[in-house]
Short mmCIF file of C-alpha atoms in Angstrom, two decimals:
data_model
loop_
_atom_site.label_atom_id
_atom_site.label_comp_id
_atom_site.label_asym_id
_atom_site.label_seq_id
_atom_site.Cartn_x
_atom_site.Cartn_y
_atom_site.Cartn_z
CA MET K 567 201.54 100.15 69.11
CA LEU K 568 203.67 98.06 71.45
CA PHE K 569 207.04 99.39 72.59
CA VAL K 570 209.76 97.62 74.56
CA LEU K 571 212.02 99.88 76.63
CA SER K 572 215.28 98.58 78.04
CA GLY K 573 217.81 99.99 80.47
CA GLY K 574 219.52 99.03 83.66
CA GLY K 575 222.19 99.49 86.27
CA THR K 576 221.25 102.91 87.61
CA ALA K 577 218.18 105.06 88.18
CA GLY K 578 219.76 107.43 85.64
CA HIS K 579 218.99 104.89 82.92
CA ILE K 580 215.55 103.79 84.09
CA ASN K 581 213.91 107.06 85.18
CA PRO K 582 213.95 108.63 81.69
CA ALA K 583 212.69 105.32 80.31
CA ILE K 584 209.75 105.46 82.72
CA ALA K 585 209.12 109.07 81.70
CA LEU K 586 208.91 107.96 78.06
CA ALA K 587 206.71 105.02 79.04
CA GLU K 588 204.29 107.38 80.79
CA GLU K 589 204.08 109.59 77.71
CA LEU K 590 203.62 106.67 75.30
CA THR K 591 200.92 105.20 77.53
CA ARG K 592 199.17 108.58 77.63
CA ARG K 593 199.11 108.43 73.82
CA GLY K 594 197.40 105.05 73.89
CA HIS K 595 200.37 102.74 73.30
CA GLU K 596 201.39 99.64 75.27
CA VAL K 597 204.81 99.57 76.95
CA ARG K 598 206.85 96.72 78.40
CA PHE K 599 210.23 96.86 80.11
CA ALA K 600 213.27 94.63 79.69
CA GLY K 601 216.01 94.71 82.33
CA THR K 602 218.11 92.63 84.68
CA PRO K 603 216.19 90.55 87.24
CA THR K 604 217.88 92.07 90.30
CA GLY K 605 218.70 95.57 89.06
CA ILE K 606 216.97 98.75 90.21
CA GLU K 607 214.98 98.68 86.98
CA SER K 608 213.10 95.54 88.09
CA ARG K 609 211.72 97.47 91.06
CA LEU K 610 211.16 100.90 89.53
CA ALA K 611 209.42 99.70 86.36
CA VAL K 612 207.02 97.49 88.30
CA GLN K 613 206.34 100.24 90.85
CA ALA K 614 205.45 102.52 87.94
CA GLY K 615 202.90 99.94 86.78
CA PHE K 616 204.63 98.47 83.73
CA ALA K 617 205.11 94.81 82.76
CA PHE K 618 208.71 93.70 83.24
CA GLU K 619 210.70 90.95 81.50
CA PRO K 620 214.05 89.91 83.07
CA PHE K 621 217.25 89.28 81.10
CA GLU K 622 220.63 88.43 82.54
CA ALA K 623 223.53 90.73 81.68
CA ALA K 624 226.81 91.78 83.27
CA GLY K 625 229.80 94.00 82.69
CA PHE K 626 233.39 92.85 82.74
CA ASN K 627 236.74 93.74 84.22
CA ARG K 628 239.39 94.38 81.57
CA ARG K 629 242.07 93.09 83.96
CA HIS K 630 240.28 89.74 84.28
CA PRO K 631 239.71 88.16 80.83
CA LEU K 632 237.50 85.42 82.28
CA SER K 633 234.94 88.04 83.30
CA LEU K 634 234.64 89.00 79.62
CA VAL K 635 233.95 85.37 78.65
CA LYS K 636 231.20 85.17 81.29
CA ALA K 637 229.68 88.48 80.23
CA LEU K 638 229.59 87.47 76.56
CA LYS K 639 227.91 84.15 77.41
CA LEU K 640 225.22 85.95 79.41
CA ILE K 641 224.66 88.50 76.66
CA ASN K 642 224.38 85.83 73.96
CA ALA K 643 221.94 83.74 76.01
CA SER K 644 219.81 86.81 76.71
CA ARG K 645 219.89 87.81 73.04
CA VAL K 646 218.45 84.41 72.10
CA LYS K 647 215.82 84.70 74.83
CA ALA K 648 214.90 88.21 73.69
CA LYS K 649 214.37 87.03 70.11
CA LYS K 650 211.96 84.34 71.31
CA TRP K 651 210.13 86.92 73.42
CA PHE K 652 209.89 89.36 70.52
CA ALA K 653 208.51 86.60 68.27
CA GLN K 654 205.69 86.17 70.79
CA ILE K 655 204.80 89.78 71.59
CA LYS K 656 205.73 91.38 68.22
CA PRO K 657 206.86 94.85 69.38
CA ASP K 658 206.68 97.76 66.96
CA ALA K 659 209.98 99.18 68.25
CA VAL K 660 212.63 98.79 70.95
CA VAL K 661 214.25 101.73 72.75
CA GLY K 662 217.47 101.31 74.76
CA PHE K 663 218.52 103.69 77.53
CA GLY K 664 221.93 102.32 78.44
CA GLY K 665 223.32 99.64 80.71
CA TYR K 666 224.64 96.24 79.67
CA VAL K 667 221.17 94.67 79.47
CA CYS K 668 220.43 96.87 76.44
CA ILE K 669 223.03 95.02 74.37
CA PRO K 670 221.23 91.65 74.06
CA VAL K 671 217.75 93.22 73.91
CA CYS K 672 218.65 95.79 71.25
CA ARG K 673 220.79 93.33 69.27
CA ALA K 674 217.81 90.95 69.15
CA ALA K 675 215.63 93.74 67.78
CA GLU K 676 218.23 94.64 65.18
CA GLU K 677 218.55 91.02 64.02
CA MET K 678 214.75 90.71 63.74
CA HIS K 679 214.49 94.00 61.78
CA ILE K 680 212.48 95.66 64.54
CA PRO K 681 213.19 99.42 64.63
CA MET K 682 215.72 99.97 67.42
CA MET K 683 216.40 103.37 68.94
CA LEU K 684 218.58 104.70 71.74
CA HIS K 685 218.52 107.50 74.26
CA GLU K 686 221.73 108.86 75.80
CA GLN K 687 221.30 110.79 79.04
CA ASN K 688 224.83 112.10 79.53
CA SER K 689 227.21 114.33 77.64
CA VAL K 690 229.53 111.35 77.04
CA MET K 691 227.96 108.29 75.42
CA GLY K 692 227.97 105.16 77.54
CA VAL K 693 229.57 101.85 76.54
CA ALA K 694 226.32 100.08 75.63
CA ASN K 695 224.90 102.94 73.57
CA LYS K 696 228.19 103.45 71.78
CA GLU K 697 228.22 99.75 70.89
CA LEU K 698 224.61 99.80 69.66
CA ALA K 699 224.49 103.15 67.85
CA LYS K 700 225.59 101.78 64.47
CA GLY K 701 222.50 99.57 64.23
CA ALA K 702 220.04 102.11 65.64
CA VAL K 703 217.59 103.90 63.37
CA LYS K 704 217.60 106.95 65.67
CA VAL K 705 219.79 108.10 68.57
CA ALA K 706 218.23 110.63 70.94
CA LEU K 707 220.56 112.88 72.91
CA THR K 708 220.32 115.06 75.97
CA TYR K 709 223.46 116.93 74.93
CA GLU K 710 224.45 117.38 71.29
CA VAL K 711 228.12 116.76 72.12
CA ALA K 712 227.33 113.13 73.03
CA GLY K 713 226.71 112.44 69.36
CA ASN K 714 230.35 112.99 68.44
CA SER K 715 230.96 109.24 68.60
CA VAL K 716 228.14 108.46 66.12
CA SER K 717 229.37 108.46 62.54
CA ASP K 718 225.95 108.86 60.88
CA LYS K 719 224.81 112.27 62.13
CA SER K 720 221.45 111.92 60.36
CA LYS K 721 220.39 109.53 63.14
CA LEU K 722 220.86 112.12 65.88
CA VAL K 723 217.96 113.96 67.52
CA VAL K 724 218.43 116.24 70.53
CA THR K 725 215.39 115.67 72.77
CA GLY K 726 216.70 116.43 76.24
CA ASN K 727 216.43 114.01 79.14
CA PRO K 728 212.83 112.96 79.98
CA VAL K 729 211.65 113.55 83.53
CA ARG K 730 209.00 111.46 85.30
CA SER K 731 205.58 113.04 85.77
CA THR K 732 205.90 112.86 89.57
CA ILE K 733 208.47 115.68 89.42
CA PHE K 734 205.77 117.99 88.00
CA ASP K 735 202.78 116.80 90.04
CA SER K 736 203.23 119.03 93.10
CA THR K 737 202.82 122.76 93.53
CA ARG K 738 205.04 124.96 95.69
CA GLU K 739 202.26 125.19 98.25
CA GLU K 740 201.85 121.41 98.40
CA GLY K 741 205.59 120.95 98.80
CA ARG K 742 205.76 123.46 101.62
CA ALA K 743 202.84 121.78 103.39
CA TYR K 744 204.52 118.38 103.04
CA LEU K 745 207.74 119.69 104.60
CA GLY K 746 206.03 121.88 107.20
CA ILE K 747 207.93 124.96 106.02
CA PRO K 748 206.43 128.49 106.03
CA ASP K 749 205.32 129.94 102.69
CA ASP K 750 207.58 132.99 103.09
CA ALA K 751 210.75 131.04 104.00
CA LEU K 752 213.80 130.75 101.76
CA LEU K 753 214.33 127.02 101.16
CA LEU K 754 217.65 125.43 100.14
CA LEU K 755 217.70 121.81 98.98
CA VAL K 756 221.00 119.95 99.33
CA PHE K 757 221.33 116.50 97.77
CA GLY K 758 224.04 114.38 96.21
CA GLY K 759 221.97 111.98 94.12
CA SER K 760 220.51 108.65 95.21
CA LEU K 761 223.63 107.61 97.14
CA GLY K 762 224.58 110.97 98.62
CA ALA K 763 227.99 112.66 98.50
CA ARG K 764 230.48 112.62 101.37
CA HIS K 765 232.57 115.60 100.28
CA LEU K 766 229.51 117.73 99.52
CA ASN K 767 227.92 116.85 102.85
CA THR K 768 231.11 117.76 104.70
CA ALA K 769 231.33 121.14 102.99
CA ILE K 770 227.73 122.01 103.80
CA CYS K 771 228.08 120.94 107.43
CA ALA K 772 231.14 123.16 107.79
CA LEU K 773 228.94 126.15 106.89
CA LYS K 774 226.33 125.38 109.55
CA GLU K 775 226.71 128.56 111.61
CA ARG K 776 226.76 130.86 108.58
CA LEU K 777 223.75 129.16 106.99
CA LEU K 778 221.65 129.26 110.15
CA ALA K 779 222.53 132.95 110.47
CA VAL K 780 220.67 133.70 107.21
CA PRO K 781 217.25 135.08 108.25
CA ASN K 782 214.31 132.77 107.53
CA LEU K 783 216.47 130.20 105.70
CA TYR K 784 215.34 126.60 105.89
CA ILE K 785 217.42 123.67 104.61
CA VAL K 786 216.34 120.24 103.43
CA HIS K 787 219.49 118.12 103.44
CA VAL K 788 219.15 114.71 101.75
CA THR K 789 222.38 113.03 102.76
CA GLY K 790 222.13 109.61 101.14
CA PRO K 791 221.32 106.55 103.33
CA LYS K 792 224.92 105.74 104.22
CA GLU K 793 225.70 109.33 105.16
CA LEU K 794 222.77 110.05 107.46
CA GLU K 795 224.35 109.22 110.83
CA THR K 796 227.64 110.91 109.95
CA VAL K 797 225.90 114.12 108.87
CA GLN K 798 223.66 114.11 111.94
CA GLY K 799 226.78 113.78 114.09
CA ASP K 800 228.64 116.52 112.23
CA LEU K 801 225.74 118.95 112.50
CA ALA K 802 224.75 118.19 116.12
CA LEU K 803 221.61 120.27 115.66
CA THR K 804 219.74 121.57 118.67
CA GLU K 805 215.98 121.11 118.81
CA ASP K 806 215.42 124.67 117.56
CA GLU K 807 218.03 124.33 114.80
CA ALA K 808 216.46 121.07 113.63
CA LYS K 809 213.23 122.94 112.90
CA ARG K 810 215.07 124.83 110.16
CA TRP K 811 217.55 122.16 109.04
CA ILE K 812 215.70 119.00 108.01
CA VAL K 813 218.08 116.06 107.58
CA LYS K 814 216.96 112.95 105.69
CA GLY K 815 218.84 109.90 104.50
CA TYR K 816 216.56 109.47 101.50
CA GLU K 817 213.56 111.30 100.05
CA ASP K 818 210.95 109.40 98.04
CA GLN K 819 208.82 112.51 97.48
CA MET K 820 211.47 114.50 95.63
CA GLY K 821 208.85 116.07 93.36
CA LYS K 822 207.24 117.75 96.39
CA VAL K 823 210.61 118.89 97.77
CA MET K 824 211.76 120.31 94.44
CA ALA K 825 208.46 122.13 94.02
CA ALA K 826 208.99 123.76 97.42
CA CYS K 827 212.62 124.86 97.15
CA ASP K 828 214.12 128.18 96.04
CA ALA K 829 217.64 126.96 95.30
CA THR K 830 219.67 123.77 95.38
CA VAL K 831 223.19 122.45 95.87
CA ALA K 832 223.56 119.19 93.98
CA ARG K 833 225.67 116.84 91.90
CA ALA K 834 225.26 116.93 88.11
CA GLY K 835 224.16 113.41 87.29
CA ALA K 836 221.87 113.15 84.29
CA THR K 837 218.64 112.55 86.22
CA SER K 838 219.36 115.07 88.98
CA LEU K 839 220.23 117.78 86.48
CA ALA K 840 217.20 117.00 84.29
CA GLU K 841 214.89 117.30 87.30
CA ILE K 842 216.55 120.54 88.44
CA SER K 843 216.25 121.88 84.90
CA ALA K 844 212.63 120.78 84.48
CA ARG K 845 211.62 122.58 87.68
CA GLN K 846 213.85 125.55 86.74
CA ILE K 847 215.61 125.56 90.12
CA PRO K 848 218.56 127.95 90.58
CA ALA K 849 221.52 125.72 91.38
CA LEU K 850 225.07 125.44 92.62
CA LEU K 851 226.36 122.28 90.93
CA VAL K 852 229.27 120.19 92.23
CA PRO K 853 229.96 117.48 89.62
CA PHE K 854 231.12 114.07 90.84
CA PRO K 855 234.79 114.08 89.76
CA TYR K 856 235.14 110.33 89.13
CA ALA K 857 232.29 109.91 86.66
CA THR K 858 233.33 108.28 83.38
CA ALA K 859 235.19 110.80 81.19
CA ASP K 860 234.22 113.46 83.76
CA HIS K 861 230.78 113.56 82.13
CA GLN K 862 229.11 115.25 85.11
CA THR K 863 231.28 118.32 84.57
CA MET K 864 230.29 118.31 80.90
CA ASN K 865 226.63 117.84 81.88
CA ALA K 866 226.81 120.82 84.21
CA ARG K 867 228.69 123.03 81.77
CA SER K 868 225.74 123.41 79.39
CA TYR K 869 223.46 124.40 82.29
CA VAL K 870 226.02 126.91 83.58
CA ASP K 871 226.60 128.32 80.08
CA ALA K 872 222.85 128.88 79.78
CA GLY K 873 223.04 131.06 82.90
CA ALA K 874 220.91 128.66 84.97
CA ALA K 875 223.50 127.64 87.56
CA TYR K 876 226.86 128.14 89.22
CA MET K 877 229.42 125.33 89.24
CA VAL K 878 232.27 124.55 91.65
CA ALA K 879 234.68 121.62 91.29
CA ASP K 880 234.45 118.93 93.96
CA ALA K 881 238.07 119.63 94.92
CA ASP K 882 237.14 123.25 95.73
CA VAL K 883 234.08 122.79 97.98
CA GLU K 884 236.13 123.59 101.06
CA GLU K 885 237.59 126.70 99.43
CA PRO K 886 236.09 130.22 99.68
CA GLU K 887 234.69 129.99 96.13
CA PHE K 888 232.07 127.43 97.17
CA ALA K 889 230.80 129.45 100.12
CA ASP K 890 230.93 132.70 98.14
CA LYS K 891 228.75 131.30 95.35
CA LEU K 892 226.36 129.62 97.75
CA PHE K 893 225.72 132.77 99.77
CA ASP K 894 225.54 134.82 96.57
CA LEU K 895 222.77 132.46 95.41
CA LEU K 896 220.93 132.65 98.72
CA GLY K 897 221.37 136.40 99.11
CA SER K 898 220.12 137.59 95.72
CA ALA K 899 216.50 137.16 94.69
CA ASP K 900 217.37 138.80 91.36
CA LEU K 901 220.06 136.19 90.68
CA ARG K 902 217.68 133.35 91.48
CA ALA K 903 215.03 134.86 89.23
CA SER K 904 217.57 135.19 86.41
CA MET K 905 218.66 131.56 86.78
CA HIS K 906 215.02 130.44 86.90
CA GLU K 907 214.30 132.20 83.62
CA ALA K 908 217.49 130.91 81.99
CA ALA K 909 216.56 127.32 82.87
CA ALA K 910 213.48 127.62 80.68
CA SER K 911 215.76 127.78 77.63
CA CYS K 912 216.91 124.21 78.36
CA ASP K 913 213.34 123.05 77.58
CA THR K 914 213.69 119.88 79.68
CA ALA K 915 210.01 119.85 80.62
CA ASN K 916 209.10 118.80 77.06
CA ALA K 917 211.77 116.10 76.68
CA ALA K 918 209.41 113.14 77.12
CA GLU K 919 207.10 114.51 74.43
CA LYS K 920 209.99 115.11 72.04
CA LEU K 921 211.33 111.59 72.58
CA ALA K 922 207.89 110.04 72.10
CA ASP K 923 207.48 112.03 68.87
CA MET K 924 210.80 110.66 67.63
CA VAL K 925 209.88 107.06 68.53
CA GLU K 926 206.49 107.26 66.85
CA SER K 927 207.85 108.90 63.71
CA ALA K 928 210.62 106.29 63.37
CA VAL K 929 208.06 103.48 63.45
CA ASN K 930 205.81 105.21 60.94
CA ALA K 931 208.63 106.14 58.57
#
């Protein structure tokens, strides 16, 4: 079968789409991507080895009505283009993952009576998915609560958020060798998502002396590209300290790093949390407070409720609670083991398979 996957705007939309594409390809199907020509999806899909078809799309500013007119013109033109493309390639189904580009692509599928499905990564459904859900034959969810805005509950399937195979490819030993960190060291990974997190970085830097005082603790600190120089200046690591505190602006081998680490401090974006969950990493989560409808806090809540993580509000990272929970996590092997076991109940590692099952069954129904 031939499947078209569409998503754009952020890696959070495209990474789970690539994870599904990998699983569908493994099952013998053909996959093509549809996204914006200059969005991150155009790079990531091609890098992953999948054919990519560009479609123009844009959001709009409610305070500027003319931006809505422009957005609607782009969406309509792309919808027409998508219908012509579908007439040529004859896909068996279309799956949208969010982002404005999904609207014309998924609307075209709906109008041509091609089964159209959606996947929602977050605990609060995004604008595009909310708009498209009525015409979808199935809506896959990471969190059950995200389905509250879908009137026909029979469409809903909780699959979890698919994670790319590269996250699972490395062993702990391979990760440690990549980083040059001893096998018996305690390794903390700090990262704020693809762009980093200023407040989180500041809080961690403020704990430098206490962290380096923990015996045999090593830290991999992925700051985000724009934060690298600031964090390096704040830390002012000596040559000996830098052997234990590895600072990077960006890490393109995150699968190796996650395989190597014992605990993490991170944001709670959909992709970050799915990867943490899939690798069953004990975590201290600091949700980004300005995410739409505070969805990162809702994302994190289910992981915390499962016993797999601690959570501290962004506003409290400079308060004693943050340090107390961090050093509790680092100081107790029993706590980390408990969180590791609890993460298994989230069953994220099988999300790609569950989503592929849903897609196949919807086509064959």
